[in-house]
Structure formats: structure tokens, C-alpha cells
Short mmCIF file of C-alpha atoms in Angstrom, two decimals:
data_model
loop_
_atom_site.label_atom_id
_atom_site.label_comp_id
_atom_site.label_asym_id
_atom_site.label_seq_id
_atom_site.Cartn_x
_atom_site.Cartn_y
_atom_site.Cartn_z
CA MET A 1 -0.11 -0.16 -0.25
CA GLY A 2 1.53 3.26 -1.04
CA LYS A 3 1.97 6.67 1.29
CA THR A 4 -1.06 7.59 -1.18
CA THR A 5 -3.82 5.61 -0.71
CA VAL A 6 -2.77 5.31 3.03
CA LEU A 7 -2.90 9.14 2.85
CA ASP A 8 -6.92 8.75 1.15
CA THR A 9 -8.15 6.23 2.88
CA VAL A 10 -7.29 8.49 6.95
CA THR A 11 -8.50 11.64 4.72
CA THR A 12 -11.57 9.27 3.43
CA GLY A 13 -12.93 8.16 7.16
CA ALA A 14 -12.43 11.51 8.88
CA ALA A 15 -13.55 13.40 6.28
CA HIS A 16 -17.32 9.60 7.05
CA ASN A 17 -16.84 11.74 10.75
CA GLY A 18 -17.16 14.79 10.65
CA VAL A 19 -13.76 15.96 10.24
CA ARG A 20 -13.08 18.34 8.11
CA VAL A 21 -9.37 17.62 5.71
CA LEU A 22 -7.59 19.61 3.53
CA ARG A 23 -5.22 19.29 1.22
CA ALA A 24 -2.40 20.22 -0.98
CA ALA A 25 0.51 19.76 -2.56
CA GLY A 26 3.19 20.50 -3.47
CA MET A 27 4.40 21.65 -6.78
CA GLN A 28 7.84 22.26 -8.05
CA PHE A 29 8.14 25.54 -9.15
CA ASP A 30 6.03 26.35 -6.14
CA ALA A 31 9.72 25.95 -4.26
CA ASP A 32 11.01 29.40 -4.93
CA ILE A 33 7.89 31.26 -3.99
CA ASN A 34 7.61 32.13 0.02
CA TYR A 35 4.69 30.82 1.50
CA ALA A 36 3.32 29.27 -1.47
CA GLY A 37 1.79 25.37 -0.57
CA LEU A 38 0.09 27.78 2.61
CA LYS A 39 -2.83 29.14 -0.46
CA PRO A 40 -4.86 25.49 -1.49
CA LEU A 41 -4.75 24.74 1.70
CA LEU A 42 -6.05 27.57 3.54
CA VAL A 43 -8.20 28.60 0.43
CA PRO A 44 -11.54 26.56 1.86
CA LEU A 45 -11.10 28.19 5.37
CA PHE A 46 -10.96 32.69 3.98
CA ASN A 47 -13.52 33.03 5.25
CA ASP A 48 -13.03 32.15 9.13
CA PHE A 49 -9.61 34.79 9.04
CA ASP A 50 -12.63 36.76 10.90
CA ILE A 51 -12.63 34.99 14.19
CA LEU A 52 -8.47 34.73 15.05
CA ASP A 53 -7.03 37.70 16.41
CA ASP A 54 -5.56 40.65 14.62
CA VAL A 55 -2.15 39.84 14.58
CA HIS A 56 -2.93 35.82 13.02
CA ARG A 57 -5.45 37.08 10.68
CA ASP A 58 -3.22 40.11 9.10
CA ALA A 59 -0.20 37.36 9.50
CA LEU A 60 -2.17 34.70 7.46
CA ARG A 61 -3.47 36.92 4.46
CA ALA A 62 -0.10 38.64 3.54
CA ALA A 63 1.37 34.59 3.78
CA VAL A 64 -1.32 33.52 1.10
CA GLY A 65 -1.08 37.43 -0.18
CA ILE A 66 -4.61 38.54 -0.21
CA ARG A 67 -2.99 41.65 1.99
CA CYS A 68 -0.69 43.86 -0.16
CA ARG A 69 2.33 43.52 3.10
CA PRO A 70 5.00 41.59 3.33
CA ALA A 71 5.15 38.51 4.78
CA PRO A 72 6.17 37.65 8.32
#
């Protein structure tokens, strides 16, 4: 059994039990972009950023490029 099969099985079981599952895959052309792996992972959570305190919300927004300021 491969690693992807194990991940698929675990995430399917977790989702079936009501757990929110987030997955992302890295790509070679993103290797030089800071926080590139965070954006696809966090897109489903953008609307939930507002529940965070200002410091953490602003840091995440900057890291994924939805706020005009340097990433932390």
C-alpha cells in the first residue's frame, strides 16, 4: 500500500466522521515562492480568518497574498 493510498483512506474516514480535511500538493515551480503551499491549503478557510486575533489573521492574509504587506 502506497502513502497516497493510506492518506486517501484516512482522509475519507475522517471526512465521513465529520472532520474537515484539508489537503495540498507541492509543485516544483512553487519551490521559490514563500508560503506557496499555504495558499491552496487555506483557500477553504479564508472566510474563517475573521475569527482570529488581528496579529494572526493579518499574518495569514499576508502569507497567502490577500493582503498588501510583506509576509511575516
